[in-house]
Tab-separated table of C-alpha atoms in Angstrom:
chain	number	residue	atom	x	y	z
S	17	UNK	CA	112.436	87.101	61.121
S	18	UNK	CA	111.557	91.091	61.493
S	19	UNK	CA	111.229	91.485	65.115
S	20	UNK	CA	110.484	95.243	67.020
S	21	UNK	CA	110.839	95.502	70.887
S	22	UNK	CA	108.844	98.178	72.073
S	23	UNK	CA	110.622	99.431	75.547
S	24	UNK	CA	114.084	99.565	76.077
S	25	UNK	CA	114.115	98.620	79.688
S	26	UNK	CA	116.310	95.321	80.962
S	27	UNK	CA	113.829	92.911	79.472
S	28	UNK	CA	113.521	95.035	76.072
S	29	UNK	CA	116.969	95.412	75.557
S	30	UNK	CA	117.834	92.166	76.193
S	31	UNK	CA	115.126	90.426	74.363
S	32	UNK	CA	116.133	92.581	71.440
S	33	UNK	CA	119.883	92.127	71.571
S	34	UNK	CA	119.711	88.314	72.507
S	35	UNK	CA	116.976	87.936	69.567
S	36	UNK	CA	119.618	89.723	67.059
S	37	UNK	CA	122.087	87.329	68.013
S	38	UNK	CA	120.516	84.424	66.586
S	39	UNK	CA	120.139	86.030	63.275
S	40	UNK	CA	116.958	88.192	63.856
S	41	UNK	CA	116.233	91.102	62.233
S	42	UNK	CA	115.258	93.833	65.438
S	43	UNK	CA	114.167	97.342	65.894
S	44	UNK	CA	114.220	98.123	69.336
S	45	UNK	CA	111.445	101.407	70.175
S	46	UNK	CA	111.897	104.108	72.621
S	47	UNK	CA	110.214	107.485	73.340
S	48	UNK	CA	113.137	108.702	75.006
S	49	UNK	CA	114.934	110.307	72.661
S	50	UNK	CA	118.173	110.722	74.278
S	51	UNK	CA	118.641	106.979	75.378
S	52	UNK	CA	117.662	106.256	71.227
S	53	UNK	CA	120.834	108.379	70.224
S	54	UNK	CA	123.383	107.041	72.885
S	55	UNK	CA	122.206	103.457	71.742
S	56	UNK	CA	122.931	104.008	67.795
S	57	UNK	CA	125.889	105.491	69.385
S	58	UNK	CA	126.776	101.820	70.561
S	59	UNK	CA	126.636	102.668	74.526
S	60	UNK	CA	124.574	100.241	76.090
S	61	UNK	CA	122.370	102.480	78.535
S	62	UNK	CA	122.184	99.699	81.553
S	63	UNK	CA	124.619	97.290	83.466
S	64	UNK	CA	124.139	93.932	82.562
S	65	UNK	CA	127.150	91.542	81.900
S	66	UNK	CA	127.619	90.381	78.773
S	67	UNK	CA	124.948	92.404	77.138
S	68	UNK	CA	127.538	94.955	75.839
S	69	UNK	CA	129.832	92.637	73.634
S	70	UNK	CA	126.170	91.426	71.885
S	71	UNK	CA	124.886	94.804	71.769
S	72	UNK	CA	128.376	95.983	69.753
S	73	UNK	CA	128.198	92.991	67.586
S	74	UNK	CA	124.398	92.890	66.614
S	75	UNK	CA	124.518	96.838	65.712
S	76	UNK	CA	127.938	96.069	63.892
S	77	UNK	CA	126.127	93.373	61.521
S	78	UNK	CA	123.154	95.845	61.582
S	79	UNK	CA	120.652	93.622	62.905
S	80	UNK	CA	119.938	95.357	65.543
S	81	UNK	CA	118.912	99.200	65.571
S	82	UNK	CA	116.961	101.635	67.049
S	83	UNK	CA	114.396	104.178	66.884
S	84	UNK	CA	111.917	106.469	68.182
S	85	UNK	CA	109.352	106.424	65.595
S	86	UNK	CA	106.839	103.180	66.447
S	87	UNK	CA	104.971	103.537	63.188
S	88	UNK	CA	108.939	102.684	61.533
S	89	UNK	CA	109.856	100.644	63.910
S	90	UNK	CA	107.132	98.224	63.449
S	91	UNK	CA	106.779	98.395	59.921
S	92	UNK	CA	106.841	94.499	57.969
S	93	UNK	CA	107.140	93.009	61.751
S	94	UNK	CA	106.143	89.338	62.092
S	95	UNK	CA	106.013	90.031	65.997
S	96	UNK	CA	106.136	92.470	68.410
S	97	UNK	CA	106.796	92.403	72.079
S	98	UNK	CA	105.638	95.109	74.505
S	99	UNK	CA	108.231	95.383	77.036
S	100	UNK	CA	106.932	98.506	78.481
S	101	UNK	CA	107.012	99.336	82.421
S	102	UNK	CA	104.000	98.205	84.786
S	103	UNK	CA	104.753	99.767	88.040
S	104	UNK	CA	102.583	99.284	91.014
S	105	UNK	CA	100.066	102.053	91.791
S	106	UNK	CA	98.960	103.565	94.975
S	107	UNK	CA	97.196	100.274	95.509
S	108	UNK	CA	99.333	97.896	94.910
S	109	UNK	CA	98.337	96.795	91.282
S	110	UNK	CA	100.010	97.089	88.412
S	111	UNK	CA	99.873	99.855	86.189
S	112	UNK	CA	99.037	99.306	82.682
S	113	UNK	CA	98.865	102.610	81.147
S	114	UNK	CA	101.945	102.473	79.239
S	115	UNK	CA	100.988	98.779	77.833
S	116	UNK	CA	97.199	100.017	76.758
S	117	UNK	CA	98.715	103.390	75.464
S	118	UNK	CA	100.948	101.405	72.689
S	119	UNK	CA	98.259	98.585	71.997
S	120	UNK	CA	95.773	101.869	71.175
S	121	UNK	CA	98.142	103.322	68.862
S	122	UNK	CA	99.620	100.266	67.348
S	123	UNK	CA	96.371	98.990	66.171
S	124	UNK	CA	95.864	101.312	62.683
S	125	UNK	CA	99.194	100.720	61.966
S	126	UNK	CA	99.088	97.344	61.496
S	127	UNK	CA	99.250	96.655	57.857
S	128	UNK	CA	99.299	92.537	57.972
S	129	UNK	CA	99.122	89.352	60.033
S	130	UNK	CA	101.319	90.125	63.462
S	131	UNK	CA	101.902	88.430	66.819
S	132	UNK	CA	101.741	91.394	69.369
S	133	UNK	CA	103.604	89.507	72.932
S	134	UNK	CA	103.448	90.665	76.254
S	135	UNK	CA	106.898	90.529	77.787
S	136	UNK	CA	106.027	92.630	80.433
S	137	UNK	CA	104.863	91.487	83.371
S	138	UNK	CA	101.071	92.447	83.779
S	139	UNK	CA	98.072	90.952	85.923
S	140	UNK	CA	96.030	87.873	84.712
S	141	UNK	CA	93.441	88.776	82.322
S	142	UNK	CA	96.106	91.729	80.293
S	143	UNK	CA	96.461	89.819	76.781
S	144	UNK	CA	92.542	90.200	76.812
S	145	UNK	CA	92.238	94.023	77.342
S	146	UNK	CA	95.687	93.972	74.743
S	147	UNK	CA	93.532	92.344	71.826
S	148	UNK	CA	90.485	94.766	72.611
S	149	UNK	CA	92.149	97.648	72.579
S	150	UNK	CA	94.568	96.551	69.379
S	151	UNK	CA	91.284	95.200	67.874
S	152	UNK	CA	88.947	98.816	68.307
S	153	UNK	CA	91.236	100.429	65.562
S	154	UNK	CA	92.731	96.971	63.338
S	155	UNK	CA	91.343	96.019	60.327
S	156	UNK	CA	93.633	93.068	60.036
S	157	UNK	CA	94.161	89.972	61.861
S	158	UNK	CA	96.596	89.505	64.732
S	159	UNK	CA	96.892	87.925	67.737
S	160	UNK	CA	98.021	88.539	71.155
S	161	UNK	CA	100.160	86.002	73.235
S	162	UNK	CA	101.558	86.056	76.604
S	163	UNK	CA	105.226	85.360	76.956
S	164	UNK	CA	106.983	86.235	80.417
S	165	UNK	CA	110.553	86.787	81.306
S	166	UNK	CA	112.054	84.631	83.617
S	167	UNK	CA	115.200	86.843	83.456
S	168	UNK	CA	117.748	87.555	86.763
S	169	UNK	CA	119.375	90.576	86.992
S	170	UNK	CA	123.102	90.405	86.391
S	171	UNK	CA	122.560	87.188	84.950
S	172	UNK	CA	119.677	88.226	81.822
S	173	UNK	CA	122.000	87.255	78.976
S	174	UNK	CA	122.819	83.881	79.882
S	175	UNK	CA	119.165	83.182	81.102
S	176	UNK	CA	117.845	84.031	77.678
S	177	UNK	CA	120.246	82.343	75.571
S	178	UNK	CA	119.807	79.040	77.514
S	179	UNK	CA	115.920	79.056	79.543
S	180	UNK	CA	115.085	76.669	81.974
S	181	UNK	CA	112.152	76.931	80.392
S	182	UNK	CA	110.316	79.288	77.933
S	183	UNK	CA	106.527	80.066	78.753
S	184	UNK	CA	103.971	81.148	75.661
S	185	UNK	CA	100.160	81.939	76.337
S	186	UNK	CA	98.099	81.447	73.722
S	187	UNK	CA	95.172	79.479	72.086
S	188	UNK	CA	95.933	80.333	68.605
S	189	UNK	CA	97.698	77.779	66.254
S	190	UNK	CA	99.094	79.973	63.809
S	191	UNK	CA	100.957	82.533	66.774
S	192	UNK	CA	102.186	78.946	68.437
S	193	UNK	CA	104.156	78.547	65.482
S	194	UNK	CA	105.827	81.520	64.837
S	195	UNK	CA	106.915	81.549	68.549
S	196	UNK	CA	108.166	78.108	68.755
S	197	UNK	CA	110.166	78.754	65.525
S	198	UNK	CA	111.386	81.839	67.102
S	199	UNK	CA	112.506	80.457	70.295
S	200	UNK	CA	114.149	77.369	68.410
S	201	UNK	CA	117.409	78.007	68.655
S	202	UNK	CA	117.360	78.979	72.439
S	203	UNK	CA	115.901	74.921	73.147
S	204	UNK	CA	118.162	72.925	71.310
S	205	UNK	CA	119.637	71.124	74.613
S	206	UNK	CA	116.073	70.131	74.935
S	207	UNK	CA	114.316	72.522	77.842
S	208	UNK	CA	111.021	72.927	77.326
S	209	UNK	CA	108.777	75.604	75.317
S	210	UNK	CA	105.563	75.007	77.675
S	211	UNK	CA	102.002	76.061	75.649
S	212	UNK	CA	99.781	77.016	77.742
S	213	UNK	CA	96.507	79.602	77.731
S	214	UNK	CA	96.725	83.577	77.854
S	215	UNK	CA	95.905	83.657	81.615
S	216	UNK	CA	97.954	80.803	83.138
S	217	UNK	CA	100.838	82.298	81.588
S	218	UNK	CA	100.364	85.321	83.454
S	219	UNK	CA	99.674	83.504	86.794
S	220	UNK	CA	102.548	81.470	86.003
S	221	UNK	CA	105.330	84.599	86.368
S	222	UNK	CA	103.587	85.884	89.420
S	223	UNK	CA	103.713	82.943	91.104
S	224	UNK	CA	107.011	81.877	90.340
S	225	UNK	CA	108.208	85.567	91.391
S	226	UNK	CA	105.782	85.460	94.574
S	227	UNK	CA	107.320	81.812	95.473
S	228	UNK	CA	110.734	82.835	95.061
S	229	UNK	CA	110.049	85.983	97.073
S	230	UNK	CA	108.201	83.871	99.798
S	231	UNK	CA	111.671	81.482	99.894
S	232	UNK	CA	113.610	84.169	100.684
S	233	UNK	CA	111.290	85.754	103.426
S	234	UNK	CA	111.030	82.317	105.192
S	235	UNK	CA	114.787	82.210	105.357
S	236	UNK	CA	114.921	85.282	106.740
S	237	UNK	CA	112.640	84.641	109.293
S	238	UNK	CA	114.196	81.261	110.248
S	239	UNK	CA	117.693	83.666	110.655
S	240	UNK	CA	116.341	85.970	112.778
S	241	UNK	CA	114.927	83.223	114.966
S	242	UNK	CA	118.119	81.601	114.751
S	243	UNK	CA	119.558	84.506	116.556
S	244	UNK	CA	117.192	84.148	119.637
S	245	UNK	CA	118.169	80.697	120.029
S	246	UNK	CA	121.760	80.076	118.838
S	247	UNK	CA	121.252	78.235	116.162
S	248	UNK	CA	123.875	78.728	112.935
S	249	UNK	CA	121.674	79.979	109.670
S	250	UNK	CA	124.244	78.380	107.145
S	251	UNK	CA	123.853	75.209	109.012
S	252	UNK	CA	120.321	75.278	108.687
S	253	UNK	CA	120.457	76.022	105.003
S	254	UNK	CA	123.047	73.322	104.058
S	255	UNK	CA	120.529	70.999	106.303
S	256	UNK	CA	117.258	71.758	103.966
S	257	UNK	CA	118.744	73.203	100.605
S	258	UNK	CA	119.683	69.636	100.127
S	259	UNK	CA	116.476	67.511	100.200
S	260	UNK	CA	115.403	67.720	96.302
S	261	UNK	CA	111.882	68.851	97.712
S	262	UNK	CA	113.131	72.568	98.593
S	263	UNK	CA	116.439	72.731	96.580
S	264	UNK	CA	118.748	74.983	97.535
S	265	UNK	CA	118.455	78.186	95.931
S	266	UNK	CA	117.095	81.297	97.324
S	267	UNK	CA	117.725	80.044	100.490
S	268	UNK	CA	120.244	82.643	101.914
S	269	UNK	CA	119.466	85.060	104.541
S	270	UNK	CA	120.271	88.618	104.614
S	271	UNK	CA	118.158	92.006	104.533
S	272	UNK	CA	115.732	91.117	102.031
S	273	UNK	CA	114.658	91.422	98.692
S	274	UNK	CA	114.407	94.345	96.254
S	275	UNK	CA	114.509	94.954	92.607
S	276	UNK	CA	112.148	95.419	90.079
S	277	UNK	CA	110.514	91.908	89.937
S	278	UNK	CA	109.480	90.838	93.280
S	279	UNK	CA	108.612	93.327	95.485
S	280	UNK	CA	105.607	94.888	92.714
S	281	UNK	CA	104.907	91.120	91.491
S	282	UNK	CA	104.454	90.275	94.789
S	283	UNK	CA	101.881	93.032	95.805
S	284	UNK	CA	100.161	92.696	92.140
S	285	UNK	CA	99.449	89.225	93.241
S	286	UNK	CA	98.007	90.254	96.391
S	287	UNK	CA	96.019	92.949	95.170
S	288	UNK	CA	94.614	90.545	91.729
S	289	UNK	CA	93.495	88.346	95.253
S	290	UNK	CA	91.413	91.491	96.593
S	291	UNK	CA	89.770	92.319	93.861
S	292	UNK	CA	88.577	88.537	93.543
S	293	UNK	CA	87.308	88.493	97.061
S	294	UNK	CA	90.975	86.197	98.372
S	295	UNK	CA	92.996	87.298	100.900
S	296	UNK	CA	96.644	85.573	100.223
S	297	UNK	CA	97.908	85.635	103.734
S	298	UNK	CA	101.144	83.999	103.394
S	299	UNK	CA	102.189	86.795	100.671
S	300	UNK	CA	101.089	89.695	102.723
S	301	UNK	CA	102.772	88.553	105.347
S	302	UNK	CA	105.811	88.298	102.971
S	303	UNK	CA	105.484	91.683	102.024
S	304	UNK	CA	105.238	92.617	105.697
S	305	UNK	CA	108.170	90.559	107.118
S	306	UNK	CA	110.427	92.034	103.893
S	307	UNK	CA	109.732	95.481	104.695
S	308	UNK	CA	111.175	95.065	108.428
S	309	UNK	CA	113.861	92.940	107.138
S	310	UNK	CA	115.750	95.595	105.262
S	311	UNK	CA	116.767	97.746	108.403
S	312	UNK	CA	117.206	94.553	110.234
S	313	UNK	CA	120.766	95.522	111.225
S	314	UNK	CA	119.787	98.780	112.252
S	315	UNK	CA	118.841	97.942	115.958
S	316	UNK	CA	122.133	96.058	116.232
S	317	UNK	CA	123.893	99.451	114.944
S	318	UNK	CA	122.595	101.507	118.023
S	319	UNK	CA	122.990	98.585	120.529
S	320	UNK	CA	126.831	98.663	119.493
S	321	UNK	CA	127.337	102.438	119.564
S	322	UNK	CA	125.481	102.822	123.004
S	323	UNK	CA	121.949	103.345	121.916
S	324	UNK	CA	122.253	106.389	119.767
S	325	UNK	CA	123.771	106.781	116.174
S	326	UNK	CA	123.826	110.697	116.175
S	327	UNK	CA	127.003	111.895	114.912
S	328	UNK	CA	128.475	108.779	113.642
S	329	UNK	CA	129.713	107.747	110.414
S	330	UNK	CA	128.645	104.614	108.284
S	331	UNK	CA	130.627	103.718	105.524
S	332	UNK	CA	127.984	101.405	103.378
S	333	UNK	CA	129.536	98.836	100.893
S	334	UNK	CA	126.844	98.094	97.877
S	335	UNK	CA	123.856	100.351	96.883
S	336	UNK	CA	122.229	97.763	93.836
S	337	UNK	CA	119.750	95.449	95.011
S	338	UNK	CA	121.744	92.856	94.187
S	339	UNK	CA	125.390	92.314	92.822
S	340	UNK	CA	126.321	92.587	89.261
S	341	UNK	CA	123.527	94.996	88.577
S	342	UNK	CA	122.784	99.194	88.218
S	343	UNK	CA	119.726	98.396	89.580
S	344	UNK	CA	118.269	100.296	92.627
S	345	UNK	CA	114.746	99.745	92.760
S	346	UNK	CA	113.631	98.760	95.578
S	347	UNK	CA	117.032	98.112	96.910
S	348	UNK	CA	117.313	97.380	100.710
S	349	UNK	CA	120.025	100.085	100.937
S	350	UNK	CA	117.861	103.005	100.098
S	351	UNK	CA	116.025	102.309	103.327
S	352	UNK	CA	118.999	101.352	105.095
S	353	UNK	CA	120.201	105.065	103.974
S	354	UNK	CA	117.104	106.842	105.023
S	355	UNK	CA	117.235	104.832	108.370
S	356	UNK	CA	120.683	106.363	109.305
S	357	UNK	CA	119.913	109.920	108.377
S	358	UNK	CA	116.678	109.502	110.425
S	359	UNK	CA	119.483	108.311	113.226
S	360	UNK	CA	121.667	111.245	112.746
S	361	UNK	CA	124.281	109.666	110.956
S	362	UNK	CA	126.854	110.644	108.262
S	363	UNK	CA	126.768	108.009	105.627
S	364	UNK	CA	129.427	107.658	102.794
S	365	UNK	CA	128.662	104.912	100.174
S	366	UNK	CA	130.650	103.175	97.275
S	367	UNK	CA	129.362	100.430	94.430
S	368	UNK	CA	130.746	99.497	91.782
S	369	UNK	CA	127.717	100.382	89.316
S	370	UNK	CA	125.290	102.123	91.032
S	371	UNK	CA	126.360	105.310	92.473
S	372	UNK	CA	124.828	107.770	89.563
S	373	UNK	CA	121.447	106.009	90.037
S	374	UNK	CA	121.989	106.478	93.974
S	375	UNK	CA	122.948	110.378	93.497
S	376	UNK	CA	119.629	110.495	91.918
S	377	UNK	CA	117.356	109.657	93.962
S	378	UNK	CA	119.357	110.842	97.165
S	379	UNK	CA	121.017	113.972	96.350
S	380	UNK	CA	124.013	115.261	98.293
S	381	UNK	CA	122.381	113.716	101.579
S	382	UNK	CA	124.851	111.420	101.466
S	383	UNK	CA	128.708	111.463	100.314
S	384	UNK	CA	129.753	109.427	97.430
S	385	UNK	CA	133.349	107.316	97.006
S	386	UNK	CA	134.080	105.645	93.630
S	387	UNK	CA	136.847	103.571	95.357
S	388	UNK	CA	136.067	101.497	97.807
S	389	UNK	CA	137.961	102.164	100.496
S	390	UNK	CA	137.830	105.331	100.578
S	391	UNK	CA	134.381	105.301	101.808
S	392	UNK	CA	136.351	104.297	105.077
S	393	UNK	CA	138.209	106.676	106.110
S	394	UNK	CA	137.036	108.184	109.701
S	395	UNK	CA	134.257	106.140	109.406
S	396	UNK	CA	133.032	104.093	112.566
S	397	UNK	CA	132.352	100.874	111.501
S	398	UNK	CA	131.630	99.413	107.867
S	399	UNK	CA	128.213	98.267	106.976
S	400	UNK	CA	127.902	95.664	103.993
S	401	UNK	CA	124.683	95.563	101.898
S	402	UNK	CA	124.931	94.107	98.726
S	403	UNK	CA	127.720	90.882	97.818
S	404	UNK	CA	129.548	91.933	94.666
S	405	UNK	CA	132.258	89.810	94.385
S	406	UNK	CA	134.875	92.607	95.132
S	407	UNK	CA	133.996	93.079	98.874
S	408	UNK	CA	133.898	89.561	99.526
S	409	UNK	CA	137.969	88.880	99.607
S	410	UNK	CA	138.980	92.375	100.842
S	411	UNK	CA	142.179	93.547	102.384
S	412	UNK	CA	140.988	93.397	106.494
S	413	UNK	CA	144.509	95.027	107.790
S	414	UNK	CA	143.402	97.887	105.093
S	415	UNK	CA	140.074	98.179	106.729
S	416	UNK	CA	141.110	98.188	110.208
S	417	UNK	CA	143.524	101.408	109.596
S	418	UNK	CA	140.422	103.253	108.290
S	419	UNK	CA	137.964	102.745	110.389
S	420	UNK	CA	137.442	103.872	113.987
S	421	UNK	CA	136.485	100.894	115.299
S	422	UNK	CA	136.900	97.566	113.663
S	423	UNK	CA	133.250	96.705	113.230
S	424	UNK	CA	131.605	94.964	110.361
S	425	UNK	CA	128.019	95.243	109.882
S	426	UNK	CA	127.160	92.409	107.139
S	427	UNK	CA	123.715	92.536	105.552
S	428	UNK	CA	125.246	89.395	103.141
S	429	UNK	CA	127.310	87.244	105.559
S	430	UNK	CA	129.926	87.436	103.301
S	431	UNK	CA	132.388	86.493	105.848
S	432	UNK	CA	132.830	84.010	109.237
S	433	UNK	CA	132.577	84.888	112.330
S	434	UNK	CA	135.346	82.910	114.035
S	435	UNK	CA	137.583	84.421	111.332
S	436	UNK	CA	136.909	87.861	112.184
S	437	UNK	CA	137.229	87.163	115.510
S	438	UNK	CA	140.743	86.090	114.858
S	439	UNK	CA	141.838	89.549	113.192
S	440	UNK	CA	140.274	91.414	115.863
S	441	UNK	CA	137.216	92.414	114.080
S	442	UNK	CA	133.808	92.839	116.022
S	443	UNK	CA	131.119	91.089	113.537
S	444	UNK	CA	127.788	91.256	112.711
S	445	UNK	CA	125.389	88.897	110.402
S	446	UNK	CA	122.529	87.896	109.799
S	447	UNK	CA	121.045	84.425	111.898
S	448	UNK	CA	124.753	83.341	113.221
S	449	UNK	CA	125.397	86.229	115.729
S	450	UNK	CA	124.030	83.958	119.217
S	451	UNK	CA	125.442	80.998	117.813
S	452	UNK	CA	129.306	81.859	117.806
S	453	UNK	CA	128.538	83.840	121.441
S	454	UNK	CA	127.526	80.735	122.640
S	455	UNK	CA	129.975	78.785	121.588
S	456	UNK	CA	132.702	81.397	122.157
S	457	UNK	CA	131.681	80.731	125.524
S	458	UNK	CA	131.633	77.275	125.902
S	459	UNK	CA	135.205	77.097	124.328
């Protein structure tokens, strides 16, 4: 099938590489011109595992290619998705200029029949405004169907070749079956294509993304009160992650959530609430509690170091918003970053993807290490913020000849605290802290 992914994003480029790999013909569209050349260079422009060796392979059998001309891109498509950025305005709602600024032009191009999807996530009621705007300036048929991602950064490739589940809005016969005979291949261990109308489809992404978000915030929040009390947060978890009603993922404390999923779903939600006369009050307060979360640790920091952090310097561990990801947005150590400078302090950061995107946004504010222990040296203590899997088994009698003082700050309880204690290490985590003082204490 002739397939073109408008947007190059995560969710466009892997819907358009995965797609090519089970025999698709795609033409993936992008107005940045730069990006379109290092692509048909065969340099994938994001970090995503395992999206590389498909990319090379799919371009090698050249069905998969690129271009920023939408007019060729599109031309003899059976479908087309729209994976085109939504980000949250002033307000808190999503942004749909870039989605209504294709539909507009795509409409007198359309030469026959053609299933125009919205893989981007957009507010309840977008597939309508979609068709009008396609349909203003289309003199053939089409139809528009609503088909969000349920894709994890870091782990996008695998989730698209084998869904949980794959979701498709629509209420036309003829666009069900091209889409169930597209996603074919992707089912064949028998999860389930669910058909459903334009507008639940939408709701159904935002409130998947909004209860996932909410999971994590109520965690959090049962952490933090497990450090007023003494209570053990991994305890707690293995205690409820394993009745089949709550399940156990997204269940692990730490300094909140970021990325580009939950933290605008979760305010789109809020705001698609408002403008129906709702108040959601257990997502606001989400929103709320995440916001404090991030510089949870930051209080601890000062209370260490005597009340003041003026002068001292933070070596950070992990800048993504989560591990095996480039991705910054949103990320709980840009605010973690902005809180020490604020302080006074010197900050020096390493991760293994991110740094470029970092330098970015933060300039020479900060100093950057691409090795990771470097970021140690003279530093006076270590501060943890995202788990890649390379910080998680590190080389302690290393760390303790760098640093000043043998302090770990972990934002991702990577570690335990009766171990550190044992090496000498003075440890902090999130929702365990109380609970090994007051057992220290009673040993």
């Amino acid at each position: 099938m002739k397939i073109a992914v408008i947007g190059t994003g995560y969710v466009g480029l892997v819907t358009g590489t995965c797609f090519a790999e089970s025999g698709n013909q795609v033409v993936c569209v992008d107005i940045d011109a730069e990006k379109v050349k290092m692509m048909k260079s065969g340099k994938v422009p994001i970090y995503e595992p395992g999206l590389e060796v498909l990319f090379e392979r799919n371009i090698a059998q050249e069905r998969l290619s690129f271009t920023t001309d939408m007019k060729e891109g599109i031309q003899e498509a059976a479908v087309i998705f729209l994976a085109l950025p939504t980000p949250p305005g002033a307000d808190g709602s999503a942004d749909l200029q870039y989605v209504l600024d294709v539909s507009h032009q795509l409409g007198p191009m359309l030469k026959e029949y053609t299933v125009i999807v919205n893989k981007s996530t957009v507010p309840v009621g977008t597939a309508d405004k979609v068709s009008e705007t396609v349909g203003k300036n289309c003199k053939v048929d089409f139809d528009v169907v609503s088909n969000p991602e349920f894709l994890k950064e870091g782990y996008a490739v695998e989730d698209f070749m084998k869904p949980d589940r794959i979701v498709i809005g629509t209420r036309s016969q003829k666009a069900r079956d091209i889409m169930k005979k597209l996603y074919k291949p992707f089912v064949r261990q028998g999860n389930p294509i669910i058909f459903m109308d334009e507008r639940s489809s939408e709701m159904t992404k935002y409130a998947a993304n909004s209860f996932l978000a909410t999971k994590i915030t109520f965690m959090n929040e049962i952490a933090n009160l497990c450090d007023k009390v003494g209570a053990n947060v991994d305890s707690v978890r293995r205690g409820i992650g394993t009745d089949a009603r709550i399940g156990k993922h997204f269940l692990y404390s730490g300094i909140g959530y970021g990325g580009s999923c939950f933290p605008k779903d979760v305010q789109a939600i809020v705001k698609t609430a408002h403008e129906n006369g709702m108040k959601l009050e257990i997502l606001e307060s989400v929103i709320e509690i995440n916001e404090r979360q991030k510089t949870i640790m930051i209080p601890m920091m000062k209370k260490y170091f005597g009340g003041s952090l003026k002068g001292k310097k933070v070596a950070i561990w992990g800048l993504a918003f989560k591990a095996n990801t480039d991705d910054i947005r949103e990320a709980p150590a840009l605010y973690i970053i902005n809180a020490l400078l604020k302080e006074g302090a010197e900050v020096v950061v390493h991760d293994p993807e991110a740094l470029n995107n970092v330098r970015k946004v933060v300039g020479d504010k900060i100093t950057y290490s691409e090795l990771q222990y470097d970021t140690l040296d003279g530093a006076d203590c270590l501060m943890i913020v995202t788990d890649w899997q390379s910080f998680r088994n590190p080389n302690f009698g290393r760390i303790a000849l760098k640093l000043k003082n043998k302090v770990i700050f972990d934002g991702r309880n990577l570690f335990e605290h009766e171990e550190m204690s044992e090496i000498g290490f003075t440890y902090f985590s999130i929702g365990r802290n109380s609970a090994f003082e007051h057992y220290k204490k009673q040993a």
